[in-house]
Amino acid sequence: MIKNPFQIIHDTTPPADIPRGAVIALGNFDGVHLGHRTVIAAAQKIAKSAGQKAFALSFEPHPRSFFNPAAAHFRLTNEQAKLRLLAGTGLDGAVVLDFNAARAATSAQDFINQELVRRLGVSGISVGDDFHFGKGRSGSPATLAEQGERLGIKVHIQSHVDLSGLPISSSAIRASLAEGRIRDATAMLGGPWFVSGTVIPGEKRGRELGYPTANIRLDPHVDLKHGIYAVRVGLGGGTDPQRFDGVASYGRRPTFDNGPPLLEVFLFDFNADLYGQTLDVAFIEYLRDELKFDSIPALIRQMDDDSLRARAVLEAAPGAFPTLGAIG
């Protein structure tokens, strides 16, 4: 049986194109971590028992960015990455609502009436126990449960998910990435953290050193620890990309120019032009801190050692890669 394409509903989607009676998982879903996936799985279970579709509902931009645009906000996943991860969970689609001044001023009750009931016609809702919505964050899971009983909408409230006694959260994952604790981040996410980016021209120093790199400029708010990583790279997107193992440096290149942060990826056993192509780079393990070398030979010796270590790490984790779905 062929599954229907992942459907994305926006504020501009015509009512005729919105399936009535769907069950929604409600949240921001930054990172689509294990806690989020538990909320999503509950929505899918309710939908399956009712013969309905299951969607995730989130907001763009992230409300935190809207309310405090001047503050640096490290998002684990931009909109595109989040949707690909949501599609990978087996959901039927996602509702992406614009978070703007009008929506920020909408009361919790009006949001339920106008969006969930009138526009989407939901039959069920799954939500984490710490999610709030509506003007002044006045809406809570308890609000949804109360209104759901009145409106005949099944509401599931998911308690917080812990891992080894520690609560899973997007902020905890950000902290792990900032400290180079890649294994901790992977455990909370349920798979490797990844970034996507277009390969840009560089200084071609890597080619001269015998390590030609694909260079990607990440969002300036990405707070990933500077250093060397074992990575697995997806090329071609979609649900079945080509995959290559490699080693990557993220940082300022202190041996050369100490410039703005740049992700430089060296793919093992690969020899082709990648300029202009989009890569998915999954971070499998942190290898070492970024260092300044006194000589080029010393740098090359360290790069040789980094490559050997990265190959060993990746060989021990042959299937490590995020589960991504196609979003069209």
Coordinates of C-alpha atoms in Angstrom, one line a residue:
M1 CA 0.0 0.0 0.0
I2 CA 1.4 3.4 -1.1
K3 CA 1.3 6.0 1.6
N4 CA -0.1 9.4 0.6
P5 CA 2.5 12.3 0.4
F6 CA 3.2 14.2 3.5
Q7 CA 0.8 17.2 3.5
I8 CA 1.7 20.6 4.8
I9 CA -1.1 22.9 5.7
H10 CA -0.5 26.7 6.0
D11 CA -2.6 29.6 7.0
T12 CA -3.2 30.1 3.2
T13 CA -4.3 26.5 2.5
P14 CA -7.9 26.5 1.2
P15 CA -10.5 24.9 3.5
A16 CA -11.3 22.3 0.8
D17 CA -7.8 21.0 1.1
I18 CA -7.8 20.5 4.8
P19 CA -8.9 17.0 5.9
R20 CA -11.6 17.2 8.6
G21 CA -11.4 15.1 11.7
A22 CA -7.6 14.7 11.9
V23 CA -5.8 14.2 15.2
I24 CA -3.0 16.6 15.9
A25 CA 0.1 16.5 18.0
L26 CA 0.5 20.1 19.3
G27 CA 3.9 21.7 20.0
N28 CA 6.9 23.6 18.7
F29 CA 8.9 20.4 18.0
D30 CA 12.3 22.0 17.8
G31 CA 14.6 19.0 17.2
V32 CA 11.7 16.4 17.2
H33 CA 13.3 14.7 20.2
L34 CA 12.1 11.6 22.1
G35 CA 9.7 13.7 24.2
H36 CA 8.2 15.1 21.0
R37 CA 8.0 11.7 19.4
T38 CA 6.1 10.3 22.4
V39 CA 3.5 13.1 21.9
I40 CA 3.4 12.3 18.2
A41 CA 3.0 8.5 18.8
A42 CA 0.0 9.1 21.0
A43 CA -1.6 11.2 18.3
Q44 CA -1.0 8.5 15.8
K45 CA -2.5 5.9 18.1
I46 CA -5.6 7.9 18.6
A47 CA -5.9 8.6 14.9
K48 CA -5.5 4.9 14.0
S49 CA -8.2 3.8 16.4
A50 CA -10.6 6.4 14.9
G51 CA -9.6 5.9 11.3
Q52 CA -8.3 9.4 10.9
K53 CA -5.1 11.1 9.8
A54 CA -2.5 12.3 12.2
F55 CA -0.8 15.7 11.9
A56 CA 1.7 17.8 13.9
L57 CA 0.8 21.4 14.5
S58 CA 3.6 23.9 15.1
F59 CA 4.4 27.6 14.6
E60 CA 6.9 29.5 12.4
P61 CA 8.9 31.4 13.4
H62 CA 9.5 29.9 16.8
P63 CA 7.5 32.1 19.3
R64 CA 10.7 32.7 21.2
S65 CA 12.2 34.4 18.2
F66 CA 9.1 36.5 17.6
F67 CA 8.9 37.8 21.2
N68 CA 12.7 38.4 21.5
P69 CA 14.1 38.8 17.9
A70 CA 17.3 40.5 19.2
A71 CA 18.3 37.5 21.3
A72 CA 20.4 34.7 19.8
H73 CA 18.2 31.6 19.5
F74 CA 19.9 28.4 18.6
R75 CA 17.3 26.3 16.8
L76 CA 18.0 22.6 16.6
T77 CA 16.0 22.4 13.4
N78 CA 15.0 25.1 11.0
E79 CA 11.5 24.7 9.4
Q80 CA 12.7 22.5 6.6
A81 CA 14.6 20.1 8.8
K82 CA 11.8 20.0 11.3
L83 CA 9.3 19.0 8.6
R84 CA 11.6 16.3 7.2
L85 CA 12.0 14.8 10.7
L86 CA 8.2 15.0 11.3
A87 CA 7.6 13.3 7.9
G88 CA 10.1 10.6 9.0
T89 CA 7.9 9.7 12.0
G90 CA 5.1 8.4 9.7
L91 CA 2.7 11.4 10.3
D92 CA 0.3 12.2 7.5
G93 CA 1.3 15.8 7.5
A94 CA 1.9 19.0 9.4
V95 CA 0.1 22.2 10.1
V96 CA 2.5 25.2 10.1
L97 CA 0.9 28.4 11.4
D98 CA 2.5 31.8 11.1
F99 CA 3.4 33.2 14.5
N100 CA 2.8 36.9 14.1
A101 CA 1.4 39.8 16.1
A102 CA -2.2 38.8 15.4
R103 CA -1.6 35.2 16.5
A104 CA 0.3 36.3 19.6
A105 CA -2.7 38.4 20.6
T106 CA -5.2 35.5 20.1
S107 CA -6.6 34.2 23.3
A108 CA -6.4 30.5 24.1
Q109 CA -10.1 30.1 23.8
D110 CA -10.2 31.8 20.4
F111 CA -7.3 29.7 19.2
I112 CA -9.2 26.5 20.1
N113 CA -12.5 27.8 18.5
Q114 CA -11.0 29.4 15.4
E115 CA -8.1 27.1 14.5
L116 CA -8.6 23.7 16.1
V117 CA -12.4 23.5 15.8
R118 CA -13.6 25.7 13.0
R119 CA -10.7 25.6 10.6
L120 CA -9.1 22.2 11.2
G121 CA -12.1 20.3 12.7
V122 CA -9.8 18.2 14.8
S123 CA -11.2 15.0 16.5
G124 CA -8.2 14.5 18.9
I125 CA -5.2 16.3 20.4
S126 CA -2.0 15.0 21.9
V127 CA 0.1 17.5 23.8
G128 CA 3.0 17.6 26.3
D129 CA 2.2 18.5 29.8
D130 CA 4.4 21.7 29.7
F131 CA 3.0 23.2 26.5
H132 CA 1.2 26.6 26.7
F133 CA -0.5 28.7 24.0
G134 CA -2.6 31.7 23.5
K135 CA -2.1 35.3 24.5
G136 CA 0.0 35.5 27.6
R137 CA 0.5 31.7 27.5
S138 CA -2.9 31.4 29.2
G139 CA -3.8 28.2 27.5
S140 CA -2.5 24.9 29.0
P141 CA -3.0 21.2 28.5
A142 CA -5.7 21.4 31.3
T143 CA -7.5 24.0 29.1
L144 CA -7.4 21.6 26.2
A145 CA -8.7 18.7 28.3
E146 CA -11.6 20.9 29.7
Q147 CA -12.6 22.2 26.3
G148 CA -12.1 18.8 24.6
E149 CA -14.6 17.2 27.0
R150 CA -17.1 20.0 26.1
L151 CA -16.5 19.7 22.4
G152 CA -16.2 16.0 22.1
I153 CA -12.5 16.1 21.2
K154 CA -10.3 13.4 22.7
V155 CA -7.3 14.9 24.5
H156 CA -4.1 13.1 25.5
I157 CA -1.7 14.8 27.9
Q158 CA 1.8 13.4 27.8
S159 CA 3.9 13.5 30.9
H160 CA 7.5 14.6 30.7
V161 CA 9.8 12.0 29.2
D162 CA 13.1 11.3 31.0
L163 CA 16.2 9.5 29.9
S164 CA 18.3 7.8 32.7
G165 CA 16.4 10.0 35.2
L166 CA 17.1 13.3 33.4
P167 CA 14.4 15.2 31.6
I168 CA 14.6 15.4 27.8
S169 CA 14.2 18.9 26.4
S170 CA 15.3 21.0 23.5
S171 CA 17.3 23.2 25.8
A172 CA 19.1 20.2 27.3
I173 CA 20.0 19.1 23.8
R174 CA 21.3 22.5 22.9
A175 CA 23.5 22.5 26.0
S176 CA 24.9 19.1 25.0
L177 CA 25.8 20.3 21.5
A178 CA 27.4 23.4 22.9
E179 CA 29.6 21.3 25.2
G180 CA 30.5 18.7 22.5
R181 CA 28.5 15.9 24.3
I182 CA 27.3 14.5 21.0
R183 CA 26.3 11.1 22.4
D184 CA 24.0 12.7 25.0
A185 CA 22.4 14.8 22.3
T186 CA 21.9 11.8 20.1
A187 CA 20.3 9.8 22.9
M188 CA 17.8 12.6 23.7
L189 CA 17.0 13.1 20.0
G190 CA 16.6 9.4 19.2
G191 CA 19.1 9.8 16.4
P192 CA 22.0 12.0 15.3
W193 CA 21.6 15.8 15.2
F194 CA 22.1 17.1 11.7
V195 CA 22.3 20.3 9.7
S196 CA 21.6 20.9 6.0
G197 CA 23.5 23.5 3.9
T198 CA 24.7 24.4 0.4
V199 CA 28.3 23.8 -0.4
I200 CA 30.1 27.2 -1.0
P201 CA 33.5 27.9 -2.4
G202 CA 36.3 28.2 0.1
E203 CA 40.0 29.1 0.2
K204 CA 40.9 25.6 -1.2
R205 CA 43.5 25.1 1.6
G206 CA 42.2 21.6 2.3
R207 CA 42.9 20.6 -1.3
E208 CA 46.5 21.8 -0.9
L209 CA 46.8 19.7 2.3
G210 CA 45.3 16.6 0.7
Y211 CA 42.0 17.0 2.4
P212 CA 39.6 18.8 0.0
T213 CA 36.5 19.9 2.0
A214 CA 32.9 20.8 1.3
N215 CA 32.3 24.1 3.1
I216 CA 29.0 25.1 4.6
R217 CA 28.1 28.3 6.4
L218 CA 25.7 27.5 9.3
D219 CA 23.2 29.8 10.9
P220 CA 25.2 32.3 13.0
H221 CA 23.1 31.3 16.1
V222 CA 24.2 27.6 15.9
D223 CA 26.0 27.1 19.2
L224 CA 27.8 23.9 18.3
K225 CA 31.1 23.4 20.1
H226 CA 34.1 24.2 17.9
G227 CA 36.1 21.2 17.1
I228 CA 36.5 18.1 15.0
Y229 CA 33.7 15.6 14.4
A230 CA 33.0 12.2 12.9
V231 CA 30.1 12.8 10.5
R232 CA 27.9 10.9 8.1
V233 CA 26.7 12.9 5.1
G234 CA 23.6 12.5 3.0
L235 CA 23.7 13.7 -0.6
G236 CA 20.6 14.0 -2.8
G237 CA 18.0 14.5 -0.1
G238 CA 14.7 12.5 -0.3
T239 CA 14.2 9.3 1.6
D240 CA 17.1 7.4 0.1
P241 CA 20.1 9.7 -0.2
Q242 CA 23.6 8.7 -1.0
R243 CA 25.6 8.5 2.2
F244 CA 29.2 9.1 2.8
D245 CA 31.4 8.9 5.9
G246 CA 33.7 11.7 6.7
V247 CA 35.4 14.0 9.2
A248 CA 34.4 17.6 9.8
S249 CA 35.8 20.7 11.4
Y250 CA 33.5 23.4 12.8
G251 CA 35.2 26.5 13.9
R252 CA 37.4 29.5 13.1
R253 CA 40.5 27.9 11.6
P254 CA 43.0 29.4 14.1
T255 CA 46.0 28.0 12.3
F256 CA 45.1 30.2 9.3
D257 CA 42.7 33.1 9.7
N258 CA 40.6 32.8 12.9
G259 CA 37.6 33.9 10.7
P260 CA 33.9 33.4 11.2
P261 CA 32.7 29.9 12.0
L262 CA 32.6 27.5 9.1
L263 CA 31.7 23.8 8.7
E264 CA 34.3 22.1 6.6
V265 CA 33.5 18.5 5.7
F266 CA 36.0 16.0 4.2
L267 CA 34.3 12.9 2.7
F268 CA 36.2 9.6 2.7
D269 CA 36.6 7.9 -0.6
F270 CA 34.9 10.6 -2.6
N271 CA 36.1 12.6 -5.6
A272 CA 33.5 14.9 -7.2
D273 CA 32.5 18.5 -7.4
L274 CA 29.9 19.4 -4.7
Y275 CA 29.7 23.2 -5.2
G276 CA 26.1 24.3 -5.1
Q277 CA 24.8 21.0 -3.8
T278 CA 22.9 20.6 -0.5
L279 CA 24.3 18.2 2.1
D280 CA 22.8 16.7 5.2
V281 CA 25.6 16.5 7.8
A282 CA 24.9 14.2 10.8
F283 CA 27.2 14.5 13.8
I284 CA 28.1 11.1 15.1
E285 CA 30.9 11.8 17.6
Y286 CA 33.0 14.7 18.9
L287 CA 36.7 13.8 18.4
R288 CA 38.7 16.8 19.8
D289 CA 38.9 20.5 20.3
E290 CA 39.9 23.0 17.6
L291 CA 43.6 23.6 17.9
K292 CA 46.2 26.0 16.4
F293 CA 49.2 24.3 14.9
D294 CA 52.7 25.6 14.6
S295 CA 53.4 24.0 11.3
I296 CA 51.5 22.6 8.3
P297 CA 53.2 19.1 8.6
A298 CA 51.9 19.0 12.2
L299 CA 48.4 19.9 11.1
I300 CA 48.5 17.2 8.4
R301 CA 49.6 14.6 10.9
Q302 CA 46.7 15.5 13.2
M303 CA 44.3 15.4 10.2
D304 CA 45.5 11.9 9.4
D305 CA 44.9 10.8 12.9
D306 CA 41.4 12.5 13.0
S307 CA 40.5 10.6 9.8
L308 CA 41.6 7.3 11.3
R309 CA 39.6 7.9 14.5
A310 CA 36.5 9.1 12.5
R311 CA 36.6 6.0 10.3
A312 CA 36.7 3.7 13.4
V313 CA 33.8 5.6 15.0
L314 CA 31.7 5.4 11.9
E315 CA 32.5 1.8 11.2
A316 CA 31.1 1.0 14.7
A317 CA 27.9 2.9 13.9
P318 CA 27.0 1.8 10.4
G319 CA 23.3 2.8 10.5
A320 CA 23.6 6.1 12.4
F321 CA 21.6 8.7 10.5
P322 CA 18.5 10.7 11.2
T323 CA 15.2 9.3 9.9
L324 CA 14.0 11.8 7.3
G325 CA 10.9 11.9 5.2
A326 CA 10.2 13.5 1.9
I327 CA 8.1 16.8 2.1
G328 CA 8.0 17.7 -1.6

